Short mmCIF file of C-alpha atoms in Angstrom, two decimals:
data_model
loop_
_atom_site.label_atom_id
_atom_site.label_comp_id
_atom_site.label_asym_id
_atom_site.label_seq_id
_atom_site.Cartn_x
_atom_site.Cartn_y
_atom_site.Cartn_z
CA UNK A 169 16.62 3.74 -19.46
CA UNK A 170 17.67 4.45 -16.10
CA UNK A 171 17.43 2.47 -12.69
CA UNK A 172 14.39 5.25 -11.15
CA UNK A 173 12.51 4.52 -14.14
CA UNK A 174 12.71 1.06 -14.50
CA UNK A 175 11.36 1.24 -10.57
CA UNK A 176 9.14 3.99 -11.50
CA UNK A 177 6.88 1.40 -13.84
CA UNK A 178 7.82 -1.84 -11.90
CA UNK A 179 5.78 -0.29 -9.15
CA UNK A 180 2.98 0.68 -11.27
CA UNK A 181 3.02 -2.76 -12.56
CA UNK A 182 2.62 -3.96 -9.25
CA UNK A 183 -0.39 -1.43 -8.63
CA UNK A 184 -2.03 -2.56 -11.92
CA UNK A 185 -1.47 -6.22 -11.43
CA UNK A 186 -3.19 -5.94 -8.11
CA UNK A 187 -6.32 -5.80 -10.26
CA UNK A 188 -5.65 -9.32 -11.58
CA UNK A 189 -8.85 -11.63 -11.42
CA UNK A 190 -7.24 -15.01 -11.99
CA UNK A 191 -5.16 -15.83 -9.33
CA UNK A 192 -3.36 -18.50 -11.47
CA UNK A 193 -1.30 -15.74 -13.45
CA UNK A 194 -1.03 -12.12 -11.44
CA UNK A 195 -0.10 -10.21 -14.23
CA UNK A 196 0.09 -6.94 -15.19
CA UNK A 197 0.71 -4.46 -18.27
CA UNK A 198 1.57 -0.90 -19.30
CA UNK A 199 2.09 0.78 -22.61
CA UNK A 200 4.21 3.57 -22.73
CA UNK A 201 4.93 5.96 -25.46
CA UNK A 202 7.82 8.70 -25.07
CA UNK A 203 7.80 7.57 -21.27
CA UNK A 204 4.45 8.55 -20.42
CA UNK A 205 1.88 5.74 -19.84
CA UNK A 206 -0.85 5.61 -22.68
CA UNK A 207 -2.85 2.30 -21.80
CA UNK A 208 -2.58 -0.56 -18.47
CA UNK A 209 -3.56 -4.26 -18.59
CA UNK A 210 -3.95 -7.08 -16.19
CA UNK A 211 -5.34 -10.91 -16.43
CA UNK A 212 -9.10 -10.67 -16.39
CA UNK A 213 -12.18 -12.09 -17.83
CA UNK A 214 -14.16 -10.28 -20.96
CA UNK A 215 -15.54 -7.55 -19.96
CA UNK A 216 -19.36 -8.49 -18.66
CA UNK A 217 -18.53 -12.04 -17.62
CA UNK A 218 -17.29 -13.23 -14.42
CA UNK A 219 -13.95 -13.52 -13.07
CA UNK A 220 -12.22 -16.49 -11.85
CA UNK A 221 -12.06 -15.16 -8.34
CA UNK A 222 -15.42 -15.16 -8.37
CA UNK A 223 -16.89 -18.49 -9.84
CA UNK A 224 -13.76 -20.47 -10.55
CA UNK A 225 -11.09 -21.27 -13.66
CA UNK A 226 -11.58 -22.75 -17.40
CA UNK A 227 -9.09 -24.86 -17.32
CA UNK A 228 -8.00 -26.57 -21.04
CA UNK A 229 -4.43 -27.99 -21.31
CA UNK A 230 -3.13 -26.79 -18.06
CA UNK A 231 -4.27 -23.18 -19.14
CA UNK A 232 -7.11 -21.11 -17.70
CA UNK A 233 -8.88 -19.98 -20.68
CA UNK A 234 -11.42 -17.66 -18.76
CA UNK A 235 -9.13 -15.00 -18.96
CA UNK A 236 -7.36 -12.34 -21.39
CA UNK A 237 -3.65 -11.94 -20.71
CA UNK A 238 -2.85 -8.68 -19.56
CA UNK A 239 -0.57 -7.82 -22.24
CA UNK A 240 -3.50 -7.97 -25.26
CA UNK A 241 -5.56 -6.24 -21.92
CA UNK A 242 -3.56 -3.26 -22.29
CA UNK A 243 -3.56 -3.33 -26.35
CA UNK A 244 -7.37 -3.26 -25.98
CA UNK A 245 -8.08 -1.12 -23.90
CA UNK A 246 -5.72 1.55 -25.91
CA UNK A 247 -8.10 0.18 -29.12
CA UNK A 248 -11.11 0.98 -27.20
CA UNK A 249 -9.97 4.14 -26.56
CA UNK A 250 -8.76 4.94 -30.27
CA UNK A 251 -5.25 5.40 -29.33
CA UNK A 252 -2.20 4.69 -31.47
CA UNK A 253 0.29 2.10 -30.25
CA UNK A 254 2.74 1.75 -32.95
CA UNK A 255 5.27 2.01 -32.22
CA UNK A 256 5.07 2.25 -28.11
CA UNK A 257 6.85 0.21 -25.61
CA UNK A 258 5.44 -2.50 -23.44
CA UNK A 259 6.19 -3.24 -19.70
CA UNK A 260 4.81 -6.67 -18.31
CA UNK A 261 5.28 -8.58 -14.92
CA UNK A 262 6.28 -11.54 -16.58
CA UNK A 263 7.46 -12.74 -20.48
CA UNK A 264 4.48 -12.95 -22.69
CA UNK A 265 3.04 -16.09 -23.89
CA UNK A 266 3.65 -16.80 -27.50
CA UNK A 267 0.11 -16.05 -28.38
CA UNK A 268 0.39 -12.93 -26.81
CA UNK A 269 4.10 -12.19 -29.06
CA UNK A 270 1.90 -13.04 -32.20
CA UNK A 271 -0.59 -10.13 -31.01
CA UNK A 272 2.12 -7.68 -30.24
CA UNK A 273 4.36 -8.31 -33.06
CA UNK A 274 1.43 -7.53 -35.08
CA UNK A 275 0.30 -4.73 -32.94
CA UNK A 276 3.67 -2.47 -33.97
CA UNK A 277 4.78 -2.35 -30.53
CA UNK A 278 8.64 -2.26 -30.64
CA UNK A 279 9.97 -3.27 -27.51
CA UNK A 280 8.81 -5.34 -24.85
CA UNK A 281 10.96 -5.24 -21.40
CA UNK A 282 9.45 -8.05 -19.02
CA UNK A 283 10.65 -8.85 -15.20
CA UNK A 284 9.73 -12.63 -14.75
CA UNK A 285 10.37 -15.33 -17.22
CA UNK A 286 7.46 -17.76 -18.13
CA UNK A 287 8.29 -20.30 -20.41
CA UNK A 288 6.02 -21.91 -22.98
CA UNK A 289 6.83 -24.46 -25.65
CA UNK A 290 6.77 -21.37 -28.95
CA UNK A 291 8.05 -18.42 -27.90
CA UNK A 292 11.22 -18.70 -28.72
CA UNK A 293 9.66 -19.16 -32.70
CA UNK A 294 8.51 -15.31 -32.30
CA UNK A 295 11.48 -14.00 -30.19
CA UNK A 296 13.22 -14.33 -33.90
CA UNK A 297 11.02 -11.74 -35.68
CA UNK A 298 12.55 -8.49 -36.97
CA UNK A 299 10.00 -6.02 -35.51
CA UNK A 300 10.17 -6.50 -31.88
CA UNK A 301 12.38 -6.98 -29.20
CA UNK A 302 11.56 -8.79 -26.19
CA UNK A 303 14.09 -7.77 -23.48
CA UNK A 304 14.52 -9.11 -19.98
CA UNK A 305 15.26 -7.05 -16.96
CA UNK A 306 16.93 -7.71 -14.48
CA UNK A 307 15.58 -7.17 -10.42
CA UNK A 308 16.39 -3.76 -9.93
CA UNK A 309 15.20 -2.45 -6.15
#
C-alpha cells in the first residue's frame, strides 16, 4: 500500500468520523475490498434511538454503552445491505476494542490497519488469532 492511499482513506476516515454521535470516542470506519470502499462506520446509537449528543452518555465501567463502535457500524451496515465482507480489509481511526476484534475475527475480515492506539485490558488475547491481522500505521501526511 502506498503513502497516497493510505492518505486517500485517512481522509475519508476523517469525513466519516465527523458523523460520530458520542463525543467520548470520535471514531470512524471503512471496509474496503480490492481498494474500493464497500461499507463506512462511525460511533453512534441504534438506529431509532437517540444519540449521546443529544440526551447524554450510558456510562457502565468507564464505558459509554449508548453507542455501537464504528468498526461493527461498518460490518452492519454492509449486512444490511447484503454485501460480502470476507475477506475485505478494515480501516479505523483508532485500534479496535477487544469486543470489537471478537466481531471481526469472526466476521472474515483479514486485515485491520488502524491510526491511533486505544488500549484495553484483552486485546492483546485476540491480536494472537490466526485469521486476522491488526496492523498499526504510522502518521503519514
Amino acid at each position: 500500500m502506498n503513502k497516497k492511499q493510505i492518505l486517500y482513506y485517512k481522509n475519508i476516515l476523517g469525513a466519516v468520523s465527523s458523523r460520530a454521535s458520542c463525543n467520548r470516542a470520535i471514531v470512524g470506519a471503512i471496509l474496503v475490498r480490492n481498494r474500493s470502499i464497500i461499507s463506512t462506520g462511525y460511533n453512534g446509537s441504534p438506529r431509532g434511538l437517540q444519540h449521546c449528543d443529544d440526551i447524554g452518555h450510558l456510562i457502565s465501567n468507564n464505558h459509554c454503552v449508548r453507542t455501537i463502535h464504528a468498526e461493527v457500524n461498518a460490518i452492519l451496515c454492509a449486512a444490511r445491505n447484503g454485501i460480502n465482507i470476507n475477506g475485505c480489509e478494515l480501516y479505523s481511526s483508532y485500534k479496535p476494542c477487544f469486543q470489537c476484534m471478537k466481531i471481526i475475527i469472526n466476521s472474515g475480515i483479514k486485515r485491520v490497519f488502524y491510526f491511533n492506539d486505544y488500549k484495553d485490558d484483552f486485546q492483546k488475547e485476540f491480536e494472537k488469532n490466526k485469521y486476522c491481522k491488526f496492523i498499526k500505521i504510522k502518521c503519514v501526511e
